[in-house]
Coordinates of C-alpha atoms in Angstrom, one line a residue:
M1 CA -98.2 54.6 80.2
I2 CA -100.0 51.9 82.0
W3 CA -97.5 51.8 85.0
G4 CA -97.8 55.4 85.3
V5 CA -101.7 55.0 85.7
G6 CA -101.3 52.4 88.2
V7 CA -99.2 54.6 90.3
L8 CA -101.5 57.6 90.0
V9 CA -104.5 55.5 91.1
M10 CA -102.3 54.1 94.0
A11 CA -101.6 57.6 94.9
V12 CA -105.0 58.7 95.2
F13 CA -106.0 55.6 97.1
V14 CA -103.4 56.3 99.8
G15 CA -104.3 59.6 100.1
W16 CA -108.1 59.1 100.5
Q17 CA -107.3 56.6 103.2
L18 CA -105.0 58.9 105.3
L19 CA -107.6 61.9 104.8
R20 CA -110.9 60.0 105.4
P21 CA -112.3 60.1 108.9
S22 CA -111.7 57.2 111.2
A23 CA -114.6 55.2 112.3
R24 CA -114.8 56.8 115.7
S25 CA -114.8 60.1 114.4
V26 CA -117.5 60.1 112.0
V27 CA -120.0 62.9 112.3
T28 CA -123.8 61.6 112.3
H29 CA -125.6 64.4 114.0
Q30 CA -128.1 61.9 115.0
P31 CA -129.9 62.3 118.5
A32 CA -128.2 60.0 121.2
Q33 CA -129.9 56.8 121.8
V34 CA -131.0 58.1 125.2
N35 CA -133.6 60.2 123.1
Q36 CA -135.0 57.2 121.2
T37 CA -136.0 55.6 124.6
A38 CA -136.6 58.5 126.6
G39 CA -140.4 58.6 126.4
A40 CA -140.6 54.5 127.2
I41 CA -138.4 54.4 130.6
G42 CA -138.0 58.1 131.7
M43 CA -134.5 58.8 130.5
L44 CA -133.0 62.1 130.3
P45 CA -133.2 63.7 126.7
S46 CA -130.5 65.2 124.9
V47 CA -130.0 69.0 124.2
E48 CA -132.1 70.0 121.1
M49 CA -129.9 71.7 118.5
T50 CA -130.6 75.6 117.9
P51 CA -128.9 77.8 115.2
E52 CA -126.3 79.0 117.8
L53 CA -125.3 75.3 118.7
V54 CA -125.0 74.7 114.8
R55 CA -122.8 77.2 114.4
G56 CA -120.8 76.0 117.6
R57 CA -120.8 72.6 116.2
S58 CA -119.2 73.8 112.8
F59 CA -116.4 75.6 114.8
F60 CA -116.0 72.6 117.0
E61 CA -115.6 70.1 114.1
M62 CA -112.9 72.2 112.3
S63 CA -110.9 73.6 115.3
C64 CA -111.3 71.2 118.4
A65 CA -112.5 67.6 117.2
L66 CA -109.2 66.4 115.9
C67 CA -107.8 66.3 119.5
H68 CA -111.1 66.2 121.5
G69 CA -113.3 63.9 119.3
E70 CA -116.5 64.4 117.5
R71 CA -118.5 63.6 120.4
G72 CA -116.2 65.5 122.8
D73 CA -114.9 62.3 124.4
G74 CA -111.1 63.3 124.1
N75 CA -110.5 60.5 121.6
G76 CA -109.9 62.5 118.5
R77 CA -107.4 61.1 116.0
F78 CA -104.8 63.4 117.3
S79 CA -105.2 62.6 120.9
M80 CA -103.0 59.7 121.0
G81 CA -99.4 60.3 122.5
Q82 CA -100.6 63.8 124.4
T83 CA -99.8 63.9 128.0
P84 CA -102.3 64.6 129.4
R85 CA -105.0 63.6 127.0
P86 CA -107.5 65.9 125.8
R87 CA -110.2 66.9 128.1
D88 CA -113.2 64.5 127.9
F89 CA -116.2 66.9 128.2
R90 CA -118.9 64.3 128.8
R91 CA -117.1 63.9 132.4
A92 CA -118.0 67.5 133.2
K93 CA -114.6 68.0 134.8
F94 CA -113.0 71.4 133.6
K95 CA -109.5 72.2 134.8
F96 CA -109.8 76.1 134.5
T97 CA -112.8 77.6 136.3
T98 CA -113.7 80.7 138.4
T99 CA -116.8 79.5 139.6
T100 CA -118.0 78.2 143.4
N101 CA -119.2 74.8 141.8
Q102 CA -116.4 74.4 139.6
V103 CA -118.7 74.3 136.2
P104 CA -117.2 77.0 133.9
S105 CA -118.7 80.3 132.9
D106 CA -119.1 81.6 129.7
D107 CA -116.1 84.0 130.1
D108 CA -114.2 80.8 131.6
L109 CA -114.6 79.1 128.4
V110 CA -114.1 82.1 125.9
R111 CA -111.0 83.0 128.0
L112 CA -109.9 79.5 127.3
F113 CA -110.8 79.2 123.5
R114 CA -109.2 82.6 122.8
V115 CA -106.0 82.1 124.8
G116 CA -105.3 78.5 124.3
V117 CA -103.3 76.5 126.9
P118 CA -99.6 77.7 127.0
G119 CA -97.3 74.8 127.2
A120 CA -99.8 72.2 125.8
T121 CA -101.0 71.4 122.7
M122 CA -104.2 73.4 122.6
P123 CA -104.0 76.7 120.5
G124 CA -105.9 79.7 121.1
Y125 CA -108.0 81.5 118.6
P126 CA -107.6 85.1 119.1
Q127 CA -108.9 85.9 115.8
A128 CA -112.5 84.5 116.6
D129 CA -115.1 86.9 117.6
R130 CA -117.0 86.5 121.1
G131 CA -120.3 85.5 119.7
E132 CA -118.4 82.5 117.7
L133 CA -116.6 81.7 121.0
L134 CA -119.9 81.9 122.8
A135 CA -121.6 79.7 120.3
V136 CA -118.6 77.1 120.8
A137 CA -118.7 77.3 124.3
A138 CA -122.8 76.5 124.2
Y139 CA -121.9 73.5 122.1
V140 CA -119.2 72.2 124.4
R141 CA -121.7 72.6 127.2
K142 CA -124.3 70.5 125.0
L143 CA -121.6 67.6 124.8
T144 CA -121.3 67.9 128.4
A145 CA -124.9 67.7 129.4
D146 CA -125.5 64.7 126.7
G147 CA -122.8 62.6 128.3
V148 CA -123.9 63.5 132.1
S149 CA -127.6 62.7 130.7
V150 CA -126.6 59.3 129.6
D151 CA -124.9 58.6 132.9
L152 CA -127.8 59.4 134.7
S153 CA -130.2 57.8 132.5
R154 CA -128.4 54.7 133.2
E155 CA -129.0 55.3 137.2
I156 CA -132.7 55.8 136.3
A157 CA -132.9 52.7 134.3
S158 CA -131.4 50.8 137.0
G159 CA -133.6 52.4 139.7
T160 CA -130.9 54.1 141.4
L161 CA -132.2 57.5 141.0
S162 CA -135.8 58.9 139.8
L163 CA -136.5 61.2 137.0
D164 CA -136.8 64.4 139.1
E165 CA -133.5 63.4 141.1
A166 CA -131.9 63.1 138.1
K167 CA -132.9 66.2 136.6
R168 CA -131.7 68.1 139.7
M169 CA -128.4 66.5 139.5
L170 CA -127.8 67.3 135.7
A171 CA -128.7 70.7 136.6
A172 CA -126.2 71.1 139.4
R173 CA -123.2 69.4 137.4
T174 CA -123.9 71.4 134.1
T175 CA -125.0 74.9 135.4
P176 CA -122.2 77.6 136.3
G177 CA -122.3 78.6 140.0
V178 CA -121.5 82.0 141.2
P179 CA -118.2 83.4 140.5
V180 CA -115.3 83.0 143.4
V181 CA -115.0 86.0 145.3
V182 CA -111.1 86.8 145.1
P183 CA -110.1 89.4 148.0
P184 CA -108.1 92.2 147.1
E185 CA -104.5 91.5 146.1
P186 CA -101.9 92.3 148.8
V187 CA -98.8 94.4 148.3
V188 CA -96.0 91.9 147.9
D189 CA -93.1 92.2 150.2
E190 CA -90.3 89.7 151.5
S191 CA -91.9 88.5 154.5
R192 CA -95.1 87.6 152.3
L193 CA -93.0 85.8 149.8
A194 CA -91.1 83.9 152.7
N195 CA -94.8 82.8 153.8
G196 CA -95.5 82.0 150.3
K197 CA -92.3 79.9 150.1
R198 CA -93.2 77.9 153.3
V199 CA -96.9 77.1 151.9
Y200 CA -95.2 76.2 148.6
L201 CA -92.8 73.7 150.3
E202 CA -95.7 72.2 152.7
A203 CA -98.2 72.0 149.9
C204 CA -96.8 72.0 146.4
V205 CA -93.2 70.8 146.7
K206 CA -94.1 66.9 146.4
C207 CA -95.7 67.2 142.9
H208 CA -93.9 70.5 141.4
G209 CA -90.3 70.4 143.2
A210 CA -88.6 72.6 145.2
D211 CA -87.2 75.1 142.5
G212 CA -90.6 74.6 140.2
T213 CA -89.3 71.7 138.3
P214 CA -91.3 68.3 138.9
D215 CA -89.5 65.0 139.3
I216 CA -91.1 63.4 136.5
S217 CA -90.0 59.7 137.7
E218 CA -93.1 60.0 140.3
A219 CA -96.0 59.2 138.1
L220 CA -99.4 60.9 138.7
F221 CA -102.8 60.4 137.1
D222 CA -105.8 62.1 136.0
E223 CA -109.2 60.4 137.2
D224 CA -109.4 58.5 133.6
G225 CA -106.0 56.8 134.2
T226 CA -103.9 59.0 131.7
R227 CA -100.4 60.2 132.9
N228 CA -100.3 63.7 134.1
I229 CA -97.1 65.5 134.6
P230 CA -97.2 68.4 136.9
R231 CA -96.7 71.8 135.6
R232 CA -93.2 73.1 135.4
F233 CA -93.2 76.7 137.0
A234 CA -89.4 77.0 136.0
Q235 CA -90.6 77.2 132.4
G236 CA -92.2 80.4 132.9
Y237 CA -95.8 80.1 132.3
F238 CA -99.1 78.7 133.5
K239 CA -101.3 76.8 131.6
G240 CA -104.5 78.6 132.6
G241 CA -103.1 82.0 132.8
E242 CA -100.6 83.7 135.1
E243 CA -102.8 86.7 136.2
G244 CA -102.7 86.8 140.3
A245 CA -106.7 86.4 140.4
L246 CA -106.8 83.4 138.0
L247 CA -104.1 81.7 140.0
F248 CA -105.7 82.4 143.2
V249 CA -109.0 80.6 142.1
R250 CA -106.9 77.8 140.8
V251 CA -105.0 77.1 143.9
L252 CA -108.2 77.7 146.3
N253 CA -110.7 75.2 143.9
G254 CA -108.0 72.8 142.6
M255 CA -108.5 71.5 139.1
P256 CA -111.2 68.7 138.9
G257 CA -110.4 65.4 137.1
T258 CA -106.3 65.9 138.0
P259 CA -104.5 65.3 140.8
M260 CA -104.1 69.0 141.8
P261 CA -106.5 69.2 144.9
S262 CA -108.4 72.1 146.5
F263 CA -106.7 74.0 149.2
K264 CA -109.7 76.1 150.2
D265 CA -109.9 74.4 153.7
A266 CA -106.2 74.2 154.1
Y267 CA -104.9 77.8 153.9
S268 CA -106.3 81.2 154.4
P269 CA -106.8 83.8 151.3
A270 CA -103.8 85.6 152.5
D271 CA -101.7 82.3 152.5
I272 CA -103.1 81.5 149.0
W273 CA -102.2 85.0 148.0
D274 CA -98.7 84.8 149.2
V275 CA -98.0 81.2 147.5
V276 CA -99.6 82.9 144.2
H277 CA -96.9 85.7 144.5
Y278 CA -94.2 83.0 145.1
L279 CA -95.3 80.8 142.2
Q280 CA -95.2 84.1 139.8
R281 CA -91.7 84.7 141.3
L282 CA -90.5 81.0 140.5
S283 CA -91.9 81.6 136.9
L284 CA -89.9 84.8 136.3
H285 CA -86.8 82.8 136.2
G286 CA -87.9 80.9 133.2
K287 CA -89.5 84.0 131.2
P288 CA -87.5 84.9 128.0
R289 CA -85.6 88.0 128.2
G290 CA -85.2 90.4 125.7

């Protein structure tokens, strides 16, 4: 009898240890320290919570924080071992954007939350309504703005920036720009596919491989130092969507924070469309047939 009670108590204790939040993911919902000293030294304040942000925070904590961390720093409890690591929203570097300044629009974020990232660990939430996804998008923007504010506040405190300069920089790094203008998609033919292959072999082959299969022995790294394995197009999918216009913008803009550069100054819009069509052709070989 005593032995059985002891086993039960031990099981409860072990279960509690496994399920309780780790020290780094405890949610306090207290304003950042920058707020507490803002009046004294002119630091940038944290974004104030609103009912929409409270709703977004609830979704984020339930669905996103295990990977991205409660504070959006990419250090969630399930982040270890993921390649690449979950995005650190505080850095204000987003991979999948369609704006000229590469700050994601609401539609960019809603699309990402709804579809997820194919071939990665991020799931989609197609069942969520647009209002809920807009709320979590607003909360991600808050995490980003707070992270940028902390960095800029350090520069204010050191005398590197004035408060007005920091406010302008904060707005520039967190306010979505205008959408990229995507030219009409041309008709695909063999000559244009041949040009797309030429561009691919010039600009993409080193990372993604001649047949869309990258050589993973050559290590590439994100800005934060974590390993980044280039997309394997031969698998038949793209992380940010396979639609032509989305791929066009991704080749044009690059992917901030990753080794993927922008090609807007290297190739014409016609060349970019041609390489997009060639990429789509490469990916067809890996798509399931049925």
